[in-house]
XYZ file of C-alpha atoms in Angstrom:
477
model
C 123.608 65.425 110.513
C 124.862 68.273 108.303
C 126.988 70.824 110.117
C 126.219 74.527 110.156
C 127.705 76.531 107.298
C 130.957 77.958 108.635
C 132.163 81.477 107.710
C 134.468 80.280 104.937
C 131.779 78.089 103.381
C 129.384 81.009 103.618
C 131.908 83.292 101.931
C 132.359 80.862 99.029
C 128.626 80.205 98.678
C 127.883 83.922 98.940
C 130.140 84.714 96.002
C 128.349 82.033 93.980
C 124.909 83.443 94.838
C 125.922 87.022 94.008
C 127.356 85.775 90.708
C 124.062 84.010 89.988
C 122.043 87.184 90.634
C 124.399 89.296 88.510
C 124.151 86.792 85.645
C 120.350 86.737 86.021
C 120.149 90.511 85.653
C 122.564 90.468 82.718
C 120.544 87.883 80.761
C 117.063 88.918 81.874
C 116.148 90.565 78.589
C 116.717 87.272 76.771
C 114.030 85.462 78.787
C 110.258 85.538 78.224
C 108.745 88.039 80.657
C 106.293 85.471 82.031
C 106.342 81.717 82.546
C 105.449 79.648 79.504
C 104.501 76.590 81.591
C 101.081 75.586 82.983
C 100.191 75.656 86.695
C 101.781 72.830 88.652
C 105.039 72.724 86.679
C 107.226 73.699 89.635
C 105.565 71.244 92.009
C 105.976 68.474 89.418
C 109.698 69.219 89.087
C 110.420 69.055 92.821
C 110.933 65.884 94.884
C 108.272 64.740 97.313
C 110.366 65.778 100.316
C 113.799 67.040 101.397
C 116.952 64.966 101.007
C 118.225 62.962 103.961
C 121.649 64.549 103.658
C 122.391 68.172 102.973
C 123.268 69.396 99.479
C 125.827 71.971 98.334
C 124.747 75.448 97.270
C 125.758 74.592 93.710
C 122.963 72.005 93.559
C 120.427 74.563 94.728
C 121.643 77.100 92.153
C 121.363 74.485 89.417
C 117.714 73.960 90.358
C 117.190 77.713 90.428
C 118.283 77.725 86.798
C 116.232 74.739 85.680
C 113.152 74.716 87.932
C 112.483 78.186 89.350
C 113.762 80.941 87.040
C 111.996 79.713 83.858
C 108.681 79.676 85.717
C 108.705 83.183 87.123
C 107.029 86.380 86.077
C 110.170 88.500 85.835
C 109.306 91.789 87.508
C 112.755 93.281 86.825
C 112.572 92.408 83.101
C 113.061 95.443 80.831
C 109.856 94.443 79.022
C 107.754 94.176 82.181
C 105.078 96.871 81.877
C 102.248 95.069 83.635
C 101.691 96.379 87.129
C 103.270 99.242 88.973
C 106.939 98.310 89.317
C 108.391 96.306 92.180
C 111.871 97.721 91.783
C 114.978 96.282 93.258
C 118.606 97.255 92.731
C 122.104 96.137 93.632
C 122.332 98.354 96.726
C 118.934 97.157 97.943
C 119.867 93.488 97.554
C 123.111 94.073 99.442
C 121.301 95.905 102.223
C 118.835 93.029 102.549
C 121.730 90.581 102.635
C 123.330 92.466 105.513
C 119.982 92.596 107.314
C 119.603 88.820 106.987
C 123.172 88.312 108.140
C 122.676 90.426 111.239
C 119.432 88.628 112.071
C 118.111 91.486 114.205
C 114.554 91.465 115.569
C 113.708 95.140 116.006
C 110.406 95.054 117.876
C 111.746 97.297 120.655
C 114.463 99.914 120.803
C 116.073 97.650 123.419
C 116.153 94.645 121.056
C 117.931 96.632 118.339
C 118.853 100.239 119.147
C 120.581 100.895 115.820
C 117.739 99.155 113.966
C 115.198 101.563 115.474
C 117.281 104.715 115.234
C 118.390 104.130 111.637
C 114.745 103.660 110.659
C 113.756 106.935 112.321
C 116.538 108.785 110.526
C 115.770 107.159 107.153
C 112.107 108.185 107.383
C 113.200 111.732 108.195
C 115.595 111.618 105.226
C 112.755 110.488 102.983
C 110.443 113.165 104.371
C 113.053 115.746 103.408
C 113.606 114.159 100.015
C 109.880 114.349 99.220
C 109.511 117.758 100.908
C 106.766 116.440 103.181
C 105.159 118.798 105.710
C 107.132 119.341 108.921
C 104.353 117.718 110.951
C 105.516 114.296 109.699
C 109.087 114.634 111.024
C 110.244 112.844 114.172
C 111.546 116.148 115.539
C 107.939 117.134 116.292
C 104.829 115.208 117.299
C 104.819 113.048 114.176
C 107.203 110.566 112.655
C 107.666 107.740 110.205
C 107.943 103.973 110.243
C 108.472 101.244 107.649
C 105.447 99.008 107.076
C 105.491 95.946 104.839
C 103.056 97.478 102.336
C 100.659 100.344 101.709
C 97.885 97.880 102.556
C 99.249 97.583 106.088
C 99.662 101.352 106.277
C 95.987 101.799 105.392
C 94.971 99.245 108.019
C 97.036 100.936 110.728
C 95.661 104.349 109.738
C 92.122 102.948 109.909
C 92.694 101.588 113.420
C 94.121 104.907 114.613
C 91.200 106.737 113.007
C 88.687 104.512 114.808
C 90.489 105.175 118.084
C 90.125 108.913 117.493
C 86.545 108.785 116.204
C 85.442 106.761 119.253
C 87.251 109.137 121.639
C 89.354 106.211 122.816
C 86.509 103.749 123.405
C 87.474 101.567 120.430
C 90.585 100.274 122.166
C 88.528 98.730 124.995
C 85.025 98.314 123.611
C 85.721 97.698 119.933
C 83.129 98.797 117.380
C 80.460 100.360 119.586
C 78.496 102.125 116.856
C 78.406 102.499 113.078
C 81.526 104.073 111.613
C 82.290 104.873 108.008
C 85.391 104.979 105.822
C 85.409 106.895 102.537
C 87.461 106.594 99.389
C 86.857 107.188 95.709
C 85.499 104.564 93.354
C 89.111 104.332 92.143
C 90.558 103.729 95.626
C 92.706 100.660 96.210
C 91.125 97.320 97.149
C 93.166 97.289 100.370
C 90.862 99.990 101.769
C 87.905 97.618 101.804
C 90.094 94.872 103.240
C 91.284 97.202 106.021
C 87.683 98.092 106.843
C 86.704 94.422 107.001
C 89.649 93.546 109.256
C 88.849 96.525 111.490
C 85.297 95.266 111.940
C 83.483 97.794 109.762
C 82.573 95.293 107.059
C 82.567 96.004 103.346
C 79.445 98.135 103.841
C 81.504 100.335 106.139
C 83.264 101.794 103.095
C 81.485 104.406 101.027
C 82.795 104.722 97.447
C 82.712 108.395 96.459
C 82.072 109.442 92.862
C 84.941 110.608 90.687
C 85.132 113.283 88.039
C 84.793 111.359 84.743
C 87.380 113.644 83.123
C 90.117 113.147 85.718
C 89.035 109.971 87.563
C 89.754 111.900 90.804
C 87.442 112.093 93.808
C 84.768 114.799 93.684
C 85.008 116.816 96.924
C 81.362 117.871 96.764
C 80.348 114.197 96.569
C 82.498 113.466 99.625
C 80.824 116.262 101.572
C 77.380 114.983 100.600
C 78.276 111.449 101.718
C 79.639 112.607 105.079
C 76.615 114.792 105.778
C 74.209 111.998 104.842
C 75.976 109.572 107.175
C 76.022 112.028 110.052
C 72.301 112.641 109.597
C 71.736 108.867 109.740
C 73.707 108.509 112.975
C 76.824 107.075 111.328
C 80.198 108.427 112.530
C 82.650 109.348 109.733
C 86.030 107.915 110.782
C 88.506 108.094 107.899
C 88.869 109.367 104.356
C 91.494 107.669 102.191
C 92.578 109.942 99.350
C 94.916 108.727 96.631
C 97.875 110.250 94.857
C 98.203 108.046 91.777
C 95.305 105.586 91.631
C 96.083 102.065 90.482
C 93.987 102.132 87.327
C 94.999 105.507 85.884
C 97.260 107.388 88.382
C 94.543 109.948 89.083
C 95.354 112.428 91.858
C 92.591 113.269 94.320
C 92.264 117.016 95.124
C 93.811 117.102 98.602
C 93.282 120.816 99.361
C 89.502 120.484 99.074
C 89.334 117.006 100.616
C 91.582 118.083 103.480
C 89.404 121.090 104.248
C 86.311 118.863 104.430
C 88.074 116.395 106.746
C 89.183 119.244 109.011
C 85.658 120.660 109.118
C 84.128 117.364 110.251
C 87.043 116.072 112.328
C 87.676 113.072 110.077
C 91.084 111.380 109.810
C 92.662 111.919 106.384
C 94.999 109.199 105.152
C 96.794 109.757 101.844
C 97.787 106.672 99.849
C 100.606 107.564 97.463
C 101.927 104.000 97.233
C 103.185 104.297 93.659
C 103.258 107.985 92.754
C 104.686 109.310 96.012
C 108.193 108.519 94.785
C 107.733 111.092 92.018
C 107.971 113.859 94.618
C 111.738 113.392 94.785
C 111.610 115.582 91.656
C 110.608 119.184 92.449
C 108.668 119.492 89.185
C 106.370 116.614 90.247
C 105.586 117.833 93.766
C 102.377 119.472 92.546
C 100.762 116.123 93.341
C 101.370 116.734 97.056
C 99.478 120.033 97.203
C 97.241 119.959 100.275
C 99.244 117.274 102.070
C 99.509 119.542 105.111
C 95.919 118.493 105.917
C 96.789 114.785 106.159
C 96.879 112.855 109.426
C 98.861 110.065 107.768
C 100.606 109.438 104.458
C 102.379 106.528 102.823
C 104.345 105.616 99.726
C 106.241 102.504 98.659
C 109.985 102.795 98.008
C 109.594 99.189 96.838
C 107.530 100.339 93.881
C 109.389 103.125 92.095
C 112.360 103.995 94.295
C 114.718 101.075 93.681
C 114.253 99.477 97.118
C 113.238 95.818 97.034
C 109.963 94.541 98.448
C 108.887 94.930 101.202
C 109.274 98.584 102.160
C 106.387 101.010 102.668
C 107.167 104.393 104.231
C 104.328 105.511 106.524
C 104.091 108.774 108.435
C 101.683 110.151 111.011
C 101.242 113.744 112.120
C 100.657 112.693 115.744
C 102.464 109.524 116.746
C 100.787 109.617 120.163
C 97.390 108.789 118.652
C 98.819 105.834 116.737
C 100.716 104.465 119.731
C 97.666 104.853 121.989
C 95.576 102.879 119.533
C 97.978 99.980 119.066
C 100.162 99.582 122.146
C 99.940 96.417 124.257
C 102.502 95.933 127.035
C 102.879 92.412 128.431
C 105.279 91.952 131.325
C 107.876 90.128 129.230
C 108.401 93.219 127.042
C 108.914 95.690 129.874
C 112.374 97.259 129.947
C 114.108 100.332 131.291
C 114.521 102.077 127.922
C 110.819 101.844 127.070
C 109.732 102.963 130.511
C 112.058 105.964 130.354
C 109.904 107.398 127.542
C 113.063 108.431 125.698
C 112.872 105.880 122.869
C 110.528 104.728 120.111
C 109.312 101.135 120.069
C 108.096 100.508 116.538
C 106.082 97.464 117.626
C 103.500 100.071 118.695
C 103.279 101.468 115.147
C 102.187 98.259 113.381
C 100.044 95.133 113.686
C 102.774 92.464 114.167
C 105.125 92.410 117.135
C 108.250 91.322 115.244
C 110.138 93.603 112.864
C 112.790 93.086 110.202
C 115.720 95.486 109.799
C 114.252 96.983 106.603
C 115.917 100.364 107.056
C 119.283 98.920 106.017
C 118.322 98.427 102.371
C 116.826 101.912 102.284
C 120.051 103.321 103.739
C 122.105 101.471 101.118
C 119.877 102.758 98.294
C 119.829 106.385 99.440
C 123.593 106.454 99.911
C 124.434 104.666 96.646
C 122.170 106.686 94.350
C 122.058 109.991 96.169
C 119.326 112.518 95.488
C 120.355 113.107 91.879
C 120.486 109.400 91.069
C 116.964 108.851 92.373
C 115.664 111.868 90.488
C 117.287 110.601 87.297
C 115.522 107.247 87.710
C 112.097 108.871 88.143
C 112.631 111.297 85.269
C 113.668 108.445 82.991
C 110.423 106.605 83.743
C 108.324 109.695 83.048
C 110.200 110.409 79.807
C 109.765 106.827 78.563
C 106.032 106.962 79.306
C 105.808 110.259 77.400
C 107.630 108.639 74.478
C 105.110 105.798 74.357
C 102.136 108.159 74.724
C 103.383 110.161 71.735
C 103.196 106.976 69.628
C 99.612 106.425 70.754
C 98.562 110.005 70.010
C 100.149 109.909 66.561
C 98.206 106.809 65.468
C 94.514 107.220 64.623
C 93.818 103.576 65.474
C 94.523 104.250 69.157
C 93.497 106.719 71.830
C 94.710 107.666 75.290
C 92.188 106.768 77.983
C 93.532 109.024 80.755
C 96.181 111.601 81.542
C 99.692 110.244 82.150
C 101.449 112.496 84.685
C 103.847 109.800 85.905
C 105.069 106.603 84.191
C 101.771 104.838 83.459
C 100.014 105.163 80.096
C 96.388 104.010 79.722
C 95.273 103.518 76.120
C 93.086 101.443 73.834
C 92.211 100.711 70.265
C 89.334 102.792 68.952
C 87.261 99.630 69.061
C 85.167 97.595 71.470
C 86.229 95.616 74.515
C 86.764 92.344 72.663
C 89.368 93.614 70.168
C 91.252 95.350 72.988
C 91.287 92.192 75.097
C 92.533 90.217 72.095
C 95.209 92.838 71.420
C 96.496 92.440 74.973
C 96.520 88.658 74.669
C 98.441 88.667 71.387
C 101.084 91.094 72.588
C 101.621 89.309 75.908
C 101.801 85.936 74.150
C 104.992 87.060 72.389
C 106.832 86.822 75.714
C 108.721 89.995 74.859
C 106.575 92.365 76.914
C 103.875 92.120 79.538
C 101.001 94.603 79.910
C 97.809 94.501 81.970
C 94.345 96.014 81.661
C 91.779 98.000 83.615
C 88.450 99.650 82.880
C 88.109 103.397 82.459
C 84.538 104.659 82.359
C 83.469 101.045 81.873
C 85.636 100.468 78.797
C 88.389 97.850 78.511
C 91.704 99.711 78.644
C 95.335 98.622 78.360
C 97.983 99.781 80.838
C 101.694 100.201 80.124
C 103.615 100.962 83.323
C 107.298 101.850 82.989
C 109.409 101.139 86.048
C 112.236 98.628 85.666
C 115.665 100.264 85.898
C 116.633 98.025 82.956
C 113.968 99.518 80.657
C 115.217 101.826 77.905
C 113.797 103.414 74.770
C 114.499 100.126 72.995
C 111.933 98.172 75.041
C 109.334 100.962 74.903
C 109.691 101.121 71.126
C 109.487 97.328 70.901
C 106.257 97.379 72.913
C 104.816 99.915 70.500
C 105.942 97.926 67.457
C 104.333 94.753 68.821
C 101.092 96.577 69.596
C 101.017 98.260 66.215
C 101.603 95.007 64.327
C 99.020 93.123 66.390
C 96.489 95.914 65.868
C 97.051 95.768 62.122
C 96.324 92.047 62.120
C 93.245 92.477 64.285
C 91.729 95.314 62.302
C 92.499 93.620 58.979
C 90.705 90.465 60.100
């Protein structure tokens, strides 16, 4: 039987792994952005089962080089423009390494006091960094917690909203009447999934019309939907507004939406998964206007704030409502600290019981970069997107399909869906860049999302050159 890795073996292996990661980042731009192999290639390259005897780390790293790395979609690649970014960074990786080394399970304050308290402080730091309303700070009735994703944040917000809308009956009786969730037609798919998990079903979500010019929710359409449901005996439970929709980064008008939610007593959750990070820059905080109306808010540091997946920052204005909705206290979890009422137990703020020490990587990132470093990263992304958009606007063959307030540019050839789909295929087939598509007002549209910290003007210009050349070939044919 192989022995456990002793501290000296771990030290040696750790250096080798860090060297491998550093070399990977250094050479990333030389790789194709996406795998060039068909499905099943990794499974075919692996043995049918584990070895009888243990292997050295060097053997695993060799297989990383030959089997795994060539068959990845490289999200940190400087030419990765496909989806919203899933940033990581050196400080984040190191923080995650420390978290794994400590092996803390932070379900209760008592099972990891520093784990809980660091998380509380980091969410307050972030609230200050984004200039969030005071009602979200832990010094008052609110507070923040790290979820694994904005999808989980939306689910938790939905459960708390149902608890409120049912006047507490939901916790015991479940869904005792018809409830409704509302979001725009551009809202994230996780909203429907949250409604289905919560027992509302897909029909429990009403998709509210958007303004065709801005792709943002129309407040008057929301009011009409709420009033129609109330007249039909349906209880409005939650509105999910978005700051930075996935397709086009549209920003829903929170002041008007918030006023409607307040009038009808409906929970307002604000999903700023991608674009929330932009608020570290004072000049981009316009997108948070009206946030004082929100009952909950989330954004993903793992998207655009250099903190590796998974790390969603989620705040509530009244933590008591959330805890009431989700707390379950079996005898084996009872302890003096919890019963004193003087501590937070984050198990009551999420669906799972267990919790990783995610706050460490956030702490490492915030301390390494500082406020100015984070602002510089965001401003670079916005500037690179502006640079690309200028190329689009200067070429009569192309057109912008939506505004680009952050680091996403939506554009298309002035042609039908088929040529645009072929343009995307040809450019992605080069392996030098990777873009994705959406539909704006029913028309096939390409998306270029800047986000990798390795991306510079060189890669943005290369993306434009590839698109321009491919368009020339398409239109000539």
